[in-house]
């Protein structure tokens, strides 16, 4: 992606494979964002998590991981884009190597079912949930349990994120018929009343109108990516200053990298969990140097801006 360009992300088809998650939080988005020219960031991922409990705004967390092309986890050459031949074999939804993962949330699963010793869990609570929702029947059956993981209504639904470059097009102007109608309806208003109405057009209104105009090109966008550019805010309130963005532990400044848009909430279906999360904009700031981390994860910074009552 060219410097200064903006990537717009929309949701494509649903994927069946479970993703890596933190136990107490939901996983709204994973972004694969390698840095061209950086051998140590050939593979680079950003993982955004949020708490399922609405009042827990502090539950928003983002982590970064990066690896060189030659590493112990991924093949040096990319996989073939051709679909694999249909063999009739079921797809394994668990990692073939490494730590076992919980069947409910995808976190580390050190506990196992005492009967079959095949199902792994992070806690007694998730084992109980899985038992009630299908493992009780599947436990004594022959076959691979990893090929069928029931929907526990615990996680957000999964989608592929499809990214396209934003076209540089001019915003649509108000049509002449609409403009004439507006002028005609206000032509009889006293001058004092017009002045009073003009004063109500606050900075808040202008920022929100700019936000709506910008996203009108792709109304269903759920994510905007542009490392080092400025985010677009939905409100004039709670916009961070430079001092509000903490430096990376390595000492470098953090810069804006991507933002999650409110339209993603329509896809997450958080209400089906019995709870709801909400935001106007989630802006993610990462280390400007994208400092090396070995094979670990480092926490970056996310700023949550809500939709104000005036927006």
CSV table of C-alpha atoms in Angstrom, one decimal:
chain,number,residue,atom,x,y,z
A,1,UNK,CA,0.0,0.0,0.0
A,2,UNK,CA,1.4,3.4,-1.0
A,3,UNK,CA,2.5,5.9,1.6
A,4,UNK,CA,-0.4,8.1,2.6
A,5,UNK,CA,-3.0,5.9,1.1
A,6,UNK,CA,-5.9,4.7,3.1
A,7,UNK,CA,-7.2,1.1,3.2
A,8,UNK,CA,-10.9,0.5,3.6
A,9,UNK,CA,-11.9,-2.8,5.1
A,10,UNK,CA,-15.2,-4.6,4.7
A,11,UNK,CA,-16.3,-8.0,5.9
A,12,UNK,CA,-16.4,-10.8,3.5
A,13,UNK,CA,-17.3,-14.5,4.0
A,14,UNK,CA,-17.6,-16.2,7.3
A,15,UNK,CA,-14.7,-18.4,8.3
A,16,UNK,CA,-15.1,-21.5,10.5
A,17,UNK,CA,-11.7,-21.8,12.1
A,18,UNK,CA,-11.4,-20.3,15.6
A,19,UNK,CA,-8.9,-17.5,16.2
A,20,UNK,CA,-6.6,-16.9,19.1
A,21,UNK,CA,-8.3,-15.0,22.0
A,22,UNK,CA,-7.9,-13.8,25.5
A,23,UNK,CA,-10.1,-15.7,27.9
A,24,UNK,CA,-11.9,-12.7,29.5
A,25,UNK,CA,-12.2,-10.7,26.3
A,26,UNK,CA,-13.7,-10.9,22.8
A,27,UNK,CA,-11.6,-10.6,19.7
A,28,UNK,CA,-13.2,-8.0,17.3
A,29,UNK,CA,-10.3,-7.7,14.9
A,30,UNK,CA,-7.0,-9.1,13.7
A,31,UNK,CA,-5.0,-7.2,11.2
A,32,UNK,CA,-2.0,-8.5,9.2
A,33,UNK,CA,0.2,-5.5,8.5
A,34,UNK,CA,3.8,-6.3,7.4
A,35,UNK,CA,6.2,-3.4,7.0
A,36,UNK,CA,7.9,-3.3,3.5
A,37,UNK,CA,11.6,-3.2,3.7
A,38,UNK,CA,11.7,-4.5,7.3
A,39,UNK,CA,13.2,-8.0,7.3
A,40,UNK,CA,12.2,-8.4,11.0
A,41,UNK,CA,8.6,-7.5,10.3
A,42,UNK,CA,7.9,-9.7,7.3
A,43,UNK,CA,5.1,-11.2,9.3
A,44,UNK,CA,3.4,-8.6,11.5
A,45,UNK,CA,0.0,-8.8,13.2
A,46,UNK,CA,-2.1,-6.5,15.3
A,47,UNK,CA,-4.7,-8.1,17.6
A,48,UNK,CA,-7.5,-6.1,19.1
A,49,UNK,CA,-9.5,-7.3,22.0
A,50,UNK,CA,-12.5,-5.8,23.9
A,51,UNK,CA,-14.3,-6.8,27.1
A,52,UNK,CA,-17.8,-8.2,26.7
A,53,UNK,CA,-19.1,-6.1,29.6
A,54,UNK,CA,-20.2,-2.7,28.4
A,55,UNK,CA,-19.0,-0.6,31.4
A,56,UNK,CA,-15.5,-2.0,31.1
A,57,UNK,CA,-14.0,0.6,28.7
A,58,UNK,CA,-10.5,-0.3,30.1
A,59,UNK,CA,-11.1,-3.8,28.5
A,60,UNK,CA,-9.9,-2.5,25.1
A,61,UNK,CA,-6.4,-3.9,24.5
A,62,UNK,CA,-4.3,-4.3,21.4
A,63,UNK,CA,-1.2,-6.4,20.9
A,64,UNK,CA,1.5,-6.5,18.2
A,65,UNK,CA,3.6,-9.4,17.0
A,66,UNK,CA,6.2,-9.6,14.2
A,67,UNK,CA,8.5,-12.2,12.8
A,68,UNK,CA,11.1,-12.4,10.0
A,69,UNK,CA,10.3,-14.5,6.9
A,70,UNK,CA,12.4,-17.4,8.1
A,71,UNK,CA,11.0,-18.4,11.5
A,72,UNK,CA,9.9,-21.5,13.5
A,73,UNK,CA,6.2,-21.0,13.0
A,74,UNK,CA,5.4,-20.2,9.3
A,75,UNK,CA,6.7,-21.7,6.1
A,76,UNK,CA,9.2,-19.6,4.1
A,77,UNK,CA,7.0,-19.8,1.0
A,78,UNK,CA,3.4,-18.7,1.0
A,79,UNK,CA,0.7,-21.4,0.7
A,80,UNK,CA,-0.9,-22.0,-2.7
A,81,UNK,CA,-3.9,-19.9,-3.5
A,82,UNK,CA,-5.4,-22.9,-5.4
A,83,UNK,CA,-8.1,-24.7,-3.3
A,84,UNK,CA,-7.0,-28.0,-1.9
A,85,UNK,CA,-8.4,-31.1,-3.5
A,86,UNK,CA,-11.5,-32.5,-1.9
A,87,UNK,CA,-10.5,-35.6,0.0
A,88,UNK,CA,-13.6,-36.0,2.1
A,89,UNK,CA,-11.6,-35.7,5.2
A,90,UNK,CA,-12.8,-33.3,7.9
A,91,UNK,CA,-10.9,-30.2,8.6
A,92,UNK,CA,-9.1,-30.1,11.9
A,93,UNK,CA,-9.9,-26.9,13.8
A,94,UNK,CA,-7.1,-27.3,16.4
A,95,UNK,CA,-3.4,-26.6,16.0
A,96,UNK,CA,-1.5,-29.7,15.0
A,97,UNK,CA,1.4,-28.7,17.2
A,98,UNK,CA,2.0,-26.4,20.2
A,99,UNK,CA,-0.2,-25.8,23.2
A,100,UNK,CA,-3.7,-27.1,23.5
A,101,UNK,CA,-6.5,-24.5,23.2
A,102,UNK,CA,-9.9,-24.3,25.0
A,103,UNK,CA,-12.8,-25.5,22.8
A,104,UNK,CA,-14.9,-22.6,24.0
A,105,UNK,CA,-12.7,-19.5,23.9
A,106,UNK,CA,-9.5,-20.5,22.1
A,107,UNK,CA,-7.2,-19.6,25.0
A,108,UNK,CA,-4.7,-21.9,26.5
A,109,UNK,CA,-6.4,-25.1,27.6
A,110,UNK,CA,-4.4,-26.9,30.2
A,111,UNK,CA,-7.4,-28.8,31.5
A,112,UNK,CA,-8.9,-31.9,29.8
A,113,UNK,CA,-12.1,-33.8,29.9
A,114,UNK,CA,-11.6,-36.6,32.5
A,115,UNK,CA,-13.6,-39.1,30.4
A,116,UNK,CA,-12.2,-38.7,26.8
A,117,UNK,CA,-9.0,-36.8,27.5
A,118,UNK,CA,-9.4,-35.2,24.1
A,119,UNK,CA,-11.3,-32.0,24.8
A,120,UNK,CA,-9.3,-29.2,26.3
A,121,UNK,CA,-10.5,-26.2,28.4
A,122,UNK,CA,-9.1,-23.1,30.1
A,123,UNK,CA,-11.4,-23.4,33.1
A,124,UNK,CA,-14.1,-25.5,34.8
A,125,UNK,CA,-16.7,-22.9,33.6
A,126,UNK,CA,-16.0,-23.4,30.0
A,127,UNK,CA,-15.9,-27.2,30.4
A,128,UNK,CA,-19.3,-27.0,31.9
A,129,UNK,CA,-20.6,-24.9,29.1
A,130,UNK,CA,-19.3,-27.2,26.4
A,131,UNK,CA,-20.6,-30.3,28.2
A,132,UNK,CA,-24.1,-28.8,28.3
A,133,UNK,CA,-24.0,-27.7,24.6
A,134,UNK,CA,-22.9,-31.0,23.0
A,135,UNK,CA,-19.8,-32.5,24.4
A,136,UNK,CA,-21.9,-34.8,26.7
A,137,UNK,CA,-23.1,-36.6,23.6
A,138,UNK,CA,-19.9,-36.4,21.6
A,139,UNK,CA,-17.6,-37.4,24.5
A,140,UNK,CA,-18.1,-41.2,24.1
A,141,UNK,CA,-18.2,-41.2,20.3
A,142,UNK,CA,-15.4,-42.4,18.1
A,143,UNK,CA,-13.7,-39.9,15.9
A,144,UNK,CA,-11.9,-36.6,16.1
A,145,UNK,CA,-13.5,-34.1,18.4
A,146,UNK,CA,-11.5,-31.2,16.8
A,147,UNK,CA,-13.5,-31.4,13.6
A,148,UNK,CA,-16.7,-30.3,15.2
A,149,UNK,CA,-16.7,-27.4,17.7
A,150,UNK,CA,-20.2,-26.3,18.6
A,151,UNK,CA,-21.4,-22.7,18.7
A,152,UNK,CA,-21.3,-21.7,22.3
A,153,UNK,CA,-22.7,-18.2,21.6
A,154,UNK,CA,-19.7,-17.1,23.6
A,155,UNK,CA,-17.6,-15.5,20.9
A,156,UNK,CA,-18.2,-12.9,18.2
A,157,UNK,CA,-18.9,-14.3,14.8
A,158,UNK,CA,-15.9,-14.6,12.5
A,159,UNK,CA,-15.4,-12.9,9.1
A,160,UNK,CA,-12.6,-12.3,6.7
A,161,UNK,CA,-11.6,-8.6,6.4
A,162,UNK,CA,-11.4,-7.5,2.7
A,163,UNK,CA,-9.2,-4.4,2.2
A,164,UNK,CA,-9.4,-2.0,-0.7
A,165,UNK,CA,-7.6,1.3,-1.3
A,166,UNK,CA,-9.8,4.4,-0.9
A,167,UNK,CA,-10.5,6.2,-4.2
A,168,UNK,CA,-9.7,9.9,-4.2
A,169,UNK,CA,-13.1,11.2,-5.3
A,170,UNK,CA,-14.8,14.5,-4.6
A,171,UNK,CA,-17.7,14.4,-2.1
A,172,UNK,CA,-21.1,14.7,-3.6
A,173,UNK,CA,-22.6,18.3,-3.5
A,174,UNK,CA,-26.1,19.1,-2.8
A,175,UNK,CA,-28.3,19.0,-5.8
A,176,UNK,CA,-29.7,22.2,-7.2
A,177,UNK,CA,-33.3,21.1,-6.5
A,178,UNK,CA,-32.5,20.4,-2.9
A,179,UNK,CA,-30.6,23.6,-2.5
A,180,UNK,CA,-33.4,25.7,-3.9
A,181,UNK,CA,-35.8,24.0,-1.6
A,182,UNK,CA,-33.6,24.9,1.4
A,183,UNK,CA,-33.3,28.5,0.3
A,184,UNK,CA,-37.0,28.8,-0.4
A,185,UNK,CA,-38.0,27.4,2.9
A,186,UNK,CA,-35.8,29.9,4.8
A,187,UNK,CA,-36.4,32.9,2.6
A,188,UNK,CA,-39.0,34.4,4.9
A,189,UNK,CA,-37.1,33.9,8.1
A,190,UNK,CA,-36.0,37.1,9.9
A,191,UNK,CA,-32.3,38.0,9.8
A,192,UNK,CA,-32.0,37.6,13.6
A,193,UNK,CA,-33.3,34.1,13.4
A,194,UNK,CA,-30.9,33.2,10.7
A,195,UNK,CA,-28.0,34.4,12.8
A,196,UNK,CA,-29.2,32.4,15.7
A,197,UNK,CA,-29.4,29.3,13.7
A,198,UNK,CA,-25.9,29.8,12.2
A,199,UNK,CA,-24.4,29.9,15.7
A,200,UNK,CA,-25.7,26.4,16.4
A,201,UNK,CA,-23.4,25.0,13.7
A,202,UNK,CA,-20.7,24.2,16.2
A,203,UNK,CA,-17.3,22.6,15.7
A,204,UNK,CA,-18.9,19.3,16.9
A,205,UNK,CA,-21.4,19.5,13.9
A,206,UNK,CA,-18.7,20.2,11.4
A,207,UNK,CA,-16.5,17.3,12.6
A,208,UNK,CA,-19.4,14.9,12.5
A,209,UNK,CA,-20.5,16.0,9.0
A,210,UNK,CA,-16.9,15.6,7.8
A,211,UNK,CA,-16.9,12.0,9.3
A,212,UNK,CA,-20.2,11.2,7.5
A,213,UNK,CA,-19.0,12.6,4.2
A,214,UNK,CA,-15.8,10.7,4.4
A,215,UNK,CA,-17.4,7.3,5.0
A,216,UNK,CA,-20.2,8.0,2.5
A,217,UNK,CA,-17.9,6.7,-0.2
A,218,UNK,CA,-17.9,3.2,1.4
A,219,UNK,CA,-20.7,3.2,4.0
A,220,UNK,CA,-20.1,-0.4,5.1
A,221,UNK,CA,-16.4,0.1,5.9
A,222,UNK,CA,-15.5,-1.4,9.2
A,223,UNK,CA,-11.8,-0.5,9.4
A,224,UNK,CA,-9.5,2.3,8.0
A,225,UNK,CA,-5.8,1.6,7.8
A,226,UNK,CA,-3.1,4.3,7.2
A,227,UNK,CA,0.1,4.0,9.2
A,228,UNK,CA,1.3,7.5,10.1
A,229,UNK,CA,-1.7,9.5,8.8
A,230,UNK,CA,-4.4,11.2,10.9
A,231,UNK,CA,-7.5,9.3,11.9
A,232,UNK,CA,-11.0,10.7,11.2
A,233,UNK,CA,-12.9,11.4,14.4
A,234,UNK,CA,-16.7,11.0,14.8
A,235,UNK,CA,-16.9,13.8,17.4
A,236,UNK,CA,-15.2,17.0,18.5
A,237,UNK,CA,-15.0,15.7,22.1
A,238,UNK,CA,-12.4,13.3,23.5
A,239,UNK,CA,-9.9,13.8,20.7
A,240,UNK,CA,-6.5,12.8,22.1
A,241,UNK,CA,-3.6,15.2,22.3
A,242,UNK,CA,0.0,14.0,21.7
A,243,UNK,CA,0.6,13.9,25.5
A,244,UNK,CA,-2.4,11.4,25.8
A,245,UNK,CA,-0.7,8.8,23.6
A,246,UNK,CA,2.0,7.0,25.8
A,247,UNK,CA,5.4,6.3,24.3
A,248,UNK,CA,6.4,2.7,23.5
A,249,UNK,CA,8.4,1.0,26.2
A,250,UNK,CA,11.4,1.1,23.8
A,251,UNK,CA,11.3,4.9,24.0
A,252,UNK,CA,9.9,5.6,20.6
A,253,UNK,CA,6.7,7.6,19.9
A,254,UNK,CA,3.5,5.9,19.0
A,255,UNK,CA,1.8,6.8,15.7
A,256,UNK,CA,-1.7,6.1,14.4
A,257,UNK,CA,-2.0,2.9,12.4
A,258,UNK,CA,-5.7,2.0,12.0
A,259,UNK,CA,-9.1,2.7,13.3
A,260,UNK,CA,-12.2,0.5,13.8
A,261,UNK,CA,-15.4,2.0,12.6
A,262,UNK,CA,-18.8,1.8,14.4
A,263,UNK,CA,-20.3,-0.2,11.5
A,264,UNK,CA,-18.4,-3.3,12.8
A,265,UNK,CA,-20.9,-3.4,15.7
A,266,UNK,CA,-23.6,-4.5,13.2
A,267,UNK,CA,-21.6,-7.6,12.4
A,268,UNK,CA,-20.5,-8.5,15.9
A,269,UNK,CA,-24.0,-9.2,17.1
A,270,UNK,CA,-22.9,-8.5,20.7
A,271,UNK,CA,-26.6,-8.5,21.9
A,272,UNK,CA,-26.8,-12.3,21.3
A,273,UNK,CA,-24.3,-12.6,24.2
A,274,UNK,CA,-26.8,-10.9,26.6
A,275,UNK,CA,-24.5,-7.9,26.7
A,276,UNK,CA,-23.6,-5.1,24.3
A,277,UNK,CA,-20.5,-3.1,23.5
A,278,UNK,CA,-20.4,0.3,21.8
A,279,UNK,CA,-18.0,2.8,20.4
A,280,UNK,CA,-17.8,5.7,17.9
A,281,UNK,CA,-14.2,5.2,16.9
A,282,UNK,CA,-11.4,2.9,18.1
A,283,UNK,CA,-8.1,4.4,17.1
A,284,UNK,CA,-5.0,2.2,17.4
A,285,UNK,CA,-1.5,3.7,17.9
A,286,UNK,CA,1.6,1.6,17.5
A,287,UNK,CA,5.4,2.0,18.0
A,288,UNK,CA,6.7,4.3,15.3
A,289,UNK,CA,9.9,2.1,15.1
A,290,UNK,CA,7.9,-1.1,15.3
A,291,UNK,CA,10.6,-2.3,17.7
A,292,UNK,CA,11.8,-5.9,17.6
A,293,UNK,CA,10.2,-8.3,20.0
A,294,UNK,CA,11.7,-11.7,19.3
A,295,UNK,CA,8.8,-14.1,19.2
A,296,UNK,CA,6.6,-12.4,21.8
A,297,UNK,CA,3.8,-9.9,21.8
A,298,UNK,CA,3.9,-6.3,23.0
A,299,UNK,CA,0.9,-4.2,24.0
A,300,UNK,CA,0.2,-1.1,22.0
A,301,UNK,CA,-2.4,1.6,22.7
A,302,UNK,CA,-6.0,2.1,21.7
A,303,UNK,CA,-8.1,5.2,22.1
A,304,UNK,CA,-11.9,4.9,22.4
A,305,UNK,CA,-14.1,7.8,21.2
A,306,UNK,CA,-17.8,7.5,21.8
A,307,UNK,CA,-20.6,9.1,19.9
A,308,UNK,CA,-21.8,12.2,21.7
A,309,UNK,CA,-25.5,13.1,22.1
A,310,UNK,CA,-25.1,16.0,19.7
A,311,UNK,CA,-23.7,13.9,16.9
